[in-house]
Amino acid sequence: MWFKPWKQNKVDPLDQVVRDRLPRHIAIIMDGNGRWAQKRALPRSMGHRAGVEALRKVVKACSKLGIEVLTVYAFSTENWKRPKDEVGVLMTLLTEYLRKELQELHQNNVLIRTMGRIADLPREAQHELEHSMESTRNNTGLILNLALNYGGRSEIIDAVRKLSKDVLMGKLRIEEIDEEGFSKALFTSGLPDPDLLIRTSGEMRLSNFLLWQLAYTEIVVVDELWPDFGQKALLEAIKVYQKRDRRFGGIHTN
Ligand code: IPE
Ligand code: IPE
Ligand code: MG
Protein backbone atom coordinates (compact mmCIF):
# COMPACT_ATOMS: atom_id res chain seq x y z
CA MET A 1 0.00 0.00 0.00
CA TRP A 2 1.33 3.41 -0.93
CA PHE A 3 -0.44 5.34 1.79
CA LYS A 4 -0.18 5.12 5.53
CA PRO A 5 -3.36 4.80 7.58
CA TRP A 6 -4.45 8.16 9.00
CA LYS A 7 -3.06 8.60 12.46
CA GLN A 8 -4.56 11.27 14.64
CA ASN A 9 -1.83 13.26 16.28
CA LYS A 10 -2.77 14.20 19.81
CA VAL A 11 -1.87 17.81 20.46
CA ASP A 12 -0.63 18.59 23.94
CA PRO A 13 -2.85 21.44 25.26
CA LEU A 14 0.28 22.98 26.78
CA ASP A 15 1.59 23.53 23.25
CA GLN A 16 -1.48 25.57 22.36
CA VAL A 17 -0.85 28.30 24.91
CA VAL A 18 0.34 31.64 23.58
CA ARG A 19 3.88 31.71 24.86
CA ASP A 20 4.78 35.33 24.44
CA ARG A 21 2.55 36.69 27.21
CA LEU A 22 2.93 34.09 29.89
CA PRO A 23 2.85 35.30 33.47
CA ARG A 24 6.32 35.13 35.01
CA HIS A 25 4.91 34.58 38.48
CA ILE A 26 1.61 32.85 39.30
CA ALA A 27 0.23 32.92 42.84
CA ILE A 28 -2.61 30.64 43.91
CA ILE A 29 -4.98 30.67 46.87
CA MET A 30 -5.82 26.97 46.92
CA ASP A 31 -9.28 27.14 48.45
CA GLY A 32 -12.25 24.76 48.67
CA ASN A 33 -10.85 21.45 49.92
CA GLY A 34 -13.40 21.34 52.73
CA ARG A 35 -16.37 22.05 50.44
CA TRP A 36 -15.14 19.42 47.97
CA ALA A 37 -15.19 16.82 50.75
CA GLN A 38 -18.51 18.03 52.13
CA LYS A 39 -20.16 17.63 48.72
CA ARG A 40 -19.13 13.98 48.80
CA ALA A 41 -19.98 13.43 52.46
CA LEU A 42 -16.31 12.78 53.17
CA PRO A 43 -14.19 14.07 56.05
CA ARG A 44 -12.37 17.37 55.36
CA SER A 45 -9.06 15.52 55.51
CA MET A 46 -10.01 13.71 52.28
CA GLY A 47 -10.53 17.07 50.65
CA HIS A 48 -7.04 18.13 51.67
CA ARG A 49 -5.63 14.88 50.34
CA ALA A 50 -7.36 15.47 46.99
CA GLY A 51 -5.99 19.01 47.10
CA VAL A 52 -2.43 17.67 47.14
CA GLU A 53 -3.16 15.84 43.88
CA ALA A 54 -4.31 19.09 42.29
CA LEU A 55 -1.12 20.76 43.48
CA ARG A 56 0.96 18.00 41.91
CA LYS A 57 -0.74 18.52 38.55
CA VAL A 58 -0.45 22.30 38.63
CA VAL A 59 3.23 22.24 39.58
CA LYS A 60 3.92 19.89 36.68
CA ALA A 61 2.01 22.05 34.21
CA CYS A 62 3.72 25.26 35.36
CA SER A 63 7.09 23.60 35.12
CA LYS A 64 6.40 22.37 31.56
CA LEU A 65 5.09 25.77 30.52
CA GLY A 66 8.27 27.47 31.67
CA ILE A 67 6.62 29.63 34.35
CA GLU A 68 9.35 31.18 36.52
CA VAL A 69 7.64 31.23 39.92
CA LEU A 70 4.59 29.49 41.39
CA THR A 71 3.61 30.65 44.87
CA VAL A 72 0.95 28.58 46.58
CA TYR A 73 -0.92 29.50 49.75
CA ALA A 74 -0.86 26.25 51.69
CA PHE A 75 -1.37 27.40 55.29
CA SER A 76 -2.16 30.86 56.61
CA THR A 77 -1.32 32.36 60.01
CA GLU A 78 -5.10 32.29 60.63
CA ASN A 79 -5.47 28.58 59.79
CA TRP A 80 -4.22 27.71 63.31
CA LYS A 81 -7.77 28.58 64.40
CA ARG A 82 -8.99 25.30 62.85
CA PRO A 83 -9.50 22.14 64.94
CA LYS A 84 -6.23 20.58 66.07
CA ASP A 85 -6.88 17.42 64.05
CA GLU A 86 -7.28 19.33 60.80
CA VAL A 87 -4.10 21.33 61.40
CA GLY A 88 -2.33 18.04 62.08
CA VAL A 89 -3.57 16.54 58.82
CA LEU A 90 -2.39 19.57 56.85
CA MET A 91 1.08 19.37 58.39
CA THR A 92 1.32 15.63 57.77
CA LEU A 93 0.23 16.07 54.16
CA LEU A 94 2.92 18.68 53.66
CA THR A 95 5.61 16.36 54.95
CA GLU A 96 4.24 13.48 52.87
CA TYR A 97 4.07 15.60 49.72
CA LEU A 98 7.70 16.66 50.06
CA ARG A 99 8.86 13.12 50.80
CA LYS A 100 7.01 11.58 47.88
CA GLU A 101 7.57 14.30 45.31
CA LEU A 102 11.06 15.53 46.05
CA GLN A 103 12.77 13.20 43.60
CA GLU A 104 10.47 14.07 40.73
CA LEU A 105 10.56 17.78 41.51
CA HIS A 106 14.34 17.62 41.53
CA GLN A 107 14.41 15.72 38.23
CA ASN A 108 12.22 18.43 36.74
CA ASN A 109 14.72 21.07 37.85
CA VAL A 110 12.25 22.63 40.34
CA LEU A 111 13.68 24.79 43.11
CA ILE A 112 11.75 24.70 46.39
CA ARG A 113 11.52 27.76 48.58
CA THR A 114 9.23 28.83 51.40
CA MET A 115 7.62 31.93 52.80
CA GLY A 116 6.12 32.38 56.25
CA ARG A 117 7.07 31.92 59.88
CA ILE A 118 8.55 28.49 59.27
CA ALA A 119 10.11 28.23 62.74
CA ASP A 120 6.61 27.79 64.24
CA LEU A 121 5.81 24.70 62.15
CA PRO A 122 6.14 21.18 63.62
CA ARG A 123 9.76 20.02 63.74
CA GLU A 124 9.22 17.24 61.20
CA ALA A 125 7.73 19.58 58.62
CA GLN A 126 10.62 21.99 59.14
CA HIS A 127 13.12 19.21 58.71
CA GLU A 128 11.51 18.02 55.45
CA LEU A 129 11.38 21.58 54.13
CA GLU A 130 15.04 22.20 54.92
CA HIS A 131 16.01 18.97 53.20
CA SER A 132 13.91 19.78 50.12
CA MET A 133 15.29 23.29 49.84
CA GLU A 134 18.85 22.10 50.29
CA SER A 135 18.51 19.34 47.66
CA THR A 136 16.97 21.63 45.05
CA ARG A 137 18.88 24.85 45.71
CA ASN A 138 20.95 24.69 42.53
CA ASN A 139 18.00 23.94 40.26
CA THR A 140 17.24 26.50 37.58
CA GLY A 141 13.67 25.65 36.52
CA LEU A 142 10.37 26.56 38.17
CA ILE A 143 10.62 28.12 41.63
CA LEU A 144 7.95 26.50 43.79
CA ASN A 145 7.34 28.90 46.63
CA LEU A 146 5.31 27.36 49.46
CA ALA A 147 3.47 29.86 51.67
CA LEU A 148 3.29 28.15 55.05
CA ASN A 149 2.22 29.79 58.27
CA TYR A 150 2.15 32.84 56.07
CA GLY A 151 0.29 36.09 56.68
CA GLY A 152 0.67 39.26 54.64
CA ARG A 153 0.34 41.56 57.64
CA SER A 154 2.88 39.73 59.78
CA GLU A 155 5.27 39.72 56.81
CA ILE A 156 4.98 43.52 56.57
CA ILE A 157 5.46 43.91 60.33
CA ASP A 158 8.58 41.71 60.19
CA ALA A 159 9.98 43.88 57.38
CA VAL A 160 9.28 47.08 59.35
CA ARG A 161 11.08 45.63 62.36
CA LYS A 162 14.05 44.65 60.25
CA LEU A 163 14.39 48.06 58.64
CA SER A 164 13.88 49.83 62.00
CA LYS A 165 16.72 47.81 63.46
CA ASP A 166 18.96 48.86 60.55
CA VAL A 167 18.03 52.50 61.21
CA LEU A 168 18.80 52.18 64.94
CA MET A 169 22.14 50.59 64.16
CA GLY A 170 23.01 53.42 61.80
CA LYS A 171 23.11 51.13 58.73
CA LEU A 172 20.16 52.87 57.07
CA ARG A 173 18.88 56.44 57.00
CA ILE A 174 15.09 57.00 57.18
CA GLU A 175 15.16 58.89 53.87
CA GLU A 176 16.74 55.84 52.26
CA ILE A 177 13.73 53.63 52.97
CA ASP A 178 12.07 53.06 49.60
CA GLU A 179 9.84 50.53 47.84
CA GLU A 180 12.75 48.57 46.45
CA GLY A 181 14.45 48.24 49.82
CA PHE A 182 11.17 47.37 51.51
CA SER A 183 10.48 44.63 48.94
CA LYS A 184 13.89 43.16 49.71
CA ALA A 185 12.96 42.85 53.38
CA LEU A 186 9.93 40.67 52.51
CA PHE A 187 9.90 36.87 52.13
CA THR A 188 9.64 37.29 48.36
CA SER A 189 12.96 39.12 48.15
CA GLY A 190 14.48 38.64 44.70
CA LEU A 191 11.26 37.37 43.10
CA PRO A 192 9.16 39.36 40.64
CA ASP A 193 5.71 40.36 41.96
CA PRO A 194 2.96 37.94 40.88
CA ASP A 195 1.46 38.74 37.47
CA LEU A 196 -1.53 36.47 38.01
CA LEU A 197 -3.37 35.55 41.19
CA ILE A 198 -5.79 32.64 40.98
CA ARG A 199 -8.28 31.92 43.75
CA THR A 200 -10.42 28.81 43.51
CA SER A 201 -13.91 28.25 45.01
CA GLY A 202 -15.31 31.62 44.02
CA GLU A 203 -14.36 33.64 47.10
CA MET A 204 -13.53 37.27 46.27
CA ARG A 205 -11.01 38.02 48.99
CA LEU A 206 -7.28 37.97 49.61
CA SER A 207 -7.38 36.33 53.05
CA ASN A 208 -4.13 38.04 54.09
CA PHE A 209 -2.13 36.77 51.09
CA LEU A 210 0.74 38.80 49.61
CA LEU A 211 -0.76 42.16 50.54
CA TRP A 212 2.25 44.19 49.33
CA GLN A 213 3.16 42.10 46.30
CA LEU A 214 -0.32 41.96 44.72
CA ALA A 215 -0.50 45.74 44.14
CA TYR A 216 -0.77 45.37 40.34
CA THR A 217 -1.50 41.67 39.97
CA GLU A 218 -4.31 40.47 37.70
CA ILE A 219 -6.84 38.54 39.77
CA VAL A 220 -8.72 35.56 38.35
CA VAL A 221 -11.29 33.93 40.64
CA VAL A 222 -12.63 30.59 39.43
CA ASP A 223 -15.60 28.62 40.74
CA GLU A 224 -13.90 25.23 40.71
CA LEU A 225 -13.01 23.86 44.11
CA TRP A 226 -9.26 23.39 44.50
CA PRO A 227 -9.28 19.54 44.23
CA ASP A 228 -11.09 19.90 40.87
CA PHE A 229 -8.49 22.33 39.56
CA GLY A 230 -5.88 20.98 37.16
CA GLN A 231 -3.98 21.65 33.97
CA LYS A 232 -7.10 22.54 31.97
CA ALA A 233 -8.34 25.07 34.51
CA LEU A 234 -4.84 26.53 34.81
CA LEU A 235 -4.65 27.07 31.06
CA GLU A 236 -8.10 28.71 31.11
CA ALA A 237 -6.96 31.12 33.83
CA ILE A 238 -3.82 31.94 31.86
CA LYS A 239 -5.95 32.66 28.79
CA VAL A 240 -8.10 35.07 30.80
CA TYR A 241 -4.93 36.75 32.05
CA GLN A 242 -3.59 37.08 28.51
CA LYS A 243 -6.68 39.03 27.48
CA ARG A 244 -6.29 41.55 30.29
CA ASP A 245 -5.03 45.02 29.60
CA ARG A 246 -2.37 45.82 32.19
CA ARG A 247 -1.93 49.57 32.46
CA PHE A 248 -0.13 49.97 35.80
CA GLY A 249 -1.82 53.35 36.24
CA GLY A 250 -0.75 54.67 32.87
CA ILE A 251 -2.62 55.14 29.58
CA HIS A 252 -1.99 53.87 26.07
CA THR A 253 -0.40 56.44 23.83
CA ASN A 254 -0.54 54.73 20.42
C1 IPE B 1 -8.07 25.24 51.43
O1 IPE B 1 -9.30 24.61 51.55
C2 IPE B 1 -6.98 24.59 52.22
C3 IPE B 1 -6.49 25.41 53.34
C4 IPE B 1 -6.97 26.54 53.76
C5 IPE B 1 -5.35 24.87 54.05
P1 IPE B 1 -10.24 24.88 52.79
O2 IPE B 1 -9.92 23.92 53.87
O3 IPE B 1 -10.20 26.32 53.19
O4 IPE B 1 -11.66 24.53 52.16
P2 IPE B 1 -13.03 25.28 52.39
O5 IPE B 1 -12.82 26.73 52.11
O6 IPE B 1 -13.40 25.04 53.82
O7 IPE B 1 -13.96 24.63 51.43
C1 IPE C 1 -6.96 30.95 52.51
O1 IPE C 1 -8.07 30.14 52.60
C2 IPE C 1 -5.76 30.24 53.04
C3 IPE C 1 -5.25 29.15 52.23
C4 IPE C 1 -5.72 28.77 51.08
C5 IPE C 1 -4.11 28.48 52.79
P1 IPE C 1 -9.04 30.17 53.87
O2 IPE C 1 -10.07 29.16 53.61
O3 IPE C 1 -8.25 30.03 55.12
O4 IPE C 1 -9.61 31.65 53.80
P2 IPE C 1 -10.97 32.25 54.37
O5 IPE C 1 -11.05 31.84 55.81
O6 IPE C 1 -12.08 31.68 53.56
O7 IPE C 1 -10.84 33.72 54.17
MG1 MG D 1 -11.32 27.96 52.67
Coordinates of N, CA and C and ligand atoms in Angstrom, one line a residue, residues 29-38 44 47-48 73-76 79 82 86 90 199-201 203 205 225-227, ligand 1:
I29 N -4.3 30.9 45.6 CA -5.0 30.7 46.9 C -5.8 29.4 46.7
M30 N -5.2 28.3 47.2 CA -5.8 27.0 46.9 C -7.0 26.8 47.9
D31 N -8.2 27.2 47.5 CA -9.3 27.1 48.5 C -10.4 26.2 48.0
G32 N -11.1 25.6 49.0 CA -12.2 24.8 48.7 C -12.1 23.3 49.0
N33 N -11.0 22.9 49.6 CA -10.8 21.4 49.9 C -12.0 20.9 50.8
G34 N -12.4 21.7 51.8 CA -13.4 21.3 52.7 C -14.7 21.2 52.0
R35 N -15.1 22.1 51.2 CA -16.4 22.1 50.4 C -16.4 20.9 49.5
W36 N -15.2 20.6 48.9 CA -15.1 19.4 48.0 C -15.5 18.1 48.7
A37 N -14.9 18.0 49.9 CA -15.2 16.8 50.8 C -16.6 16.8 51.2
Q38 N -17.1 17.9 51.6 CA -18.5 18.0 52.1 C -19.5 17.6 51.1
R44 N -13.2 16.3 56.0 CA -12.4 17.4 55.4 C -11.0 16.9 55.0
G47 N -10.6 15.9 51.6 CA -10.5 17.1 50.7 C -9.1 17.6 50.6
H48 N -8.4 17.6 51.7 CA -7.0 18.1 51.7 C -6.1 17.2 50.9
Y73 N -0.5 29.2 48.4 CA -0.9 29.5 49.8 C -1.4 28.2 50.3
A74 N -0.6 27.6 51.2 CA -0.9 26.2 51.7 C -1.4 26.3 53.1
F75 N -0.9 27.3 53.9 CA -1.4 27.4 55.3 C -1.2 28.8 55.8
S76 N -2.3 29.5 56.2 CA -2.2 30.9 56.6 C -1.9 31.0 58.1
N79 N -5.0 30.0 59.9 CA -5.5 28.6 59.8 C -5.2 27.8 61.1
R82 N -8.2 26.5 63.2 CA -9.0 25.3 62.9 C -8.8 24.2 63.9
E86 N -7.4 18.9 62.2 CA -7.3 19.3 60.8 C -5.9 20.0 60.6
L90 N -3.0 18.7 57.8 CA -2.4 19.6 56.9 C -0.9 19.5 57.0
R199 N -7.6 32.5 42.5 CA -8.3 31.9 43.7 C -9.4 31.0 43.3
T200 N -9.4 29.8 43.8 CA -10.4 28.8 43.5 C -11.6 29.0 44.5
S201 N -12.7 28.3 44.2 CA -13.9 28.3 45.0 C -14.7 29.5 45.1
E203 N -14.4 32.6 46.1 CA -14.4 33.6 47.1 C -13.6 34.8 46.6
R205 N -11.8 37.3 48.0 CA -11.0 38.0 49.0 C -9.6 37.5 49.0
L225 N -13.6 24.1 42.8 CA -13.0 23.9 44.1 C -11.6 23.4 43.9
W226 N -10.7 23.7 44.8 CA -9.3 23.4 44.5 C -9.0 21.9 44.0
P227 N -9.6 20.9 44.7 CA -9.3 19.5 44.2 C -9.7 19.3 42.8
Ligands
IPE1 C1 -8.1 25.2 51.4 O1 -9.3 24.6 51.6 C2 -7.0 24.6 52.2 C3 -6.5 25.4 53.3 C4 -7.0 26.5 53.8 C5 -5.4 24.9 54.0 P1 -10.2 24.9 52.8 O2 -9.9 23.9 53.9 O3 -10.2 26.3 53.2 O4 -11.7 24.5 52.2 P2 -13.0 25.3 52.4 O5 -12.8 26.7 52.1 O6 -13.4 25.0 53.8 O7 -14.0 24.6 51.4

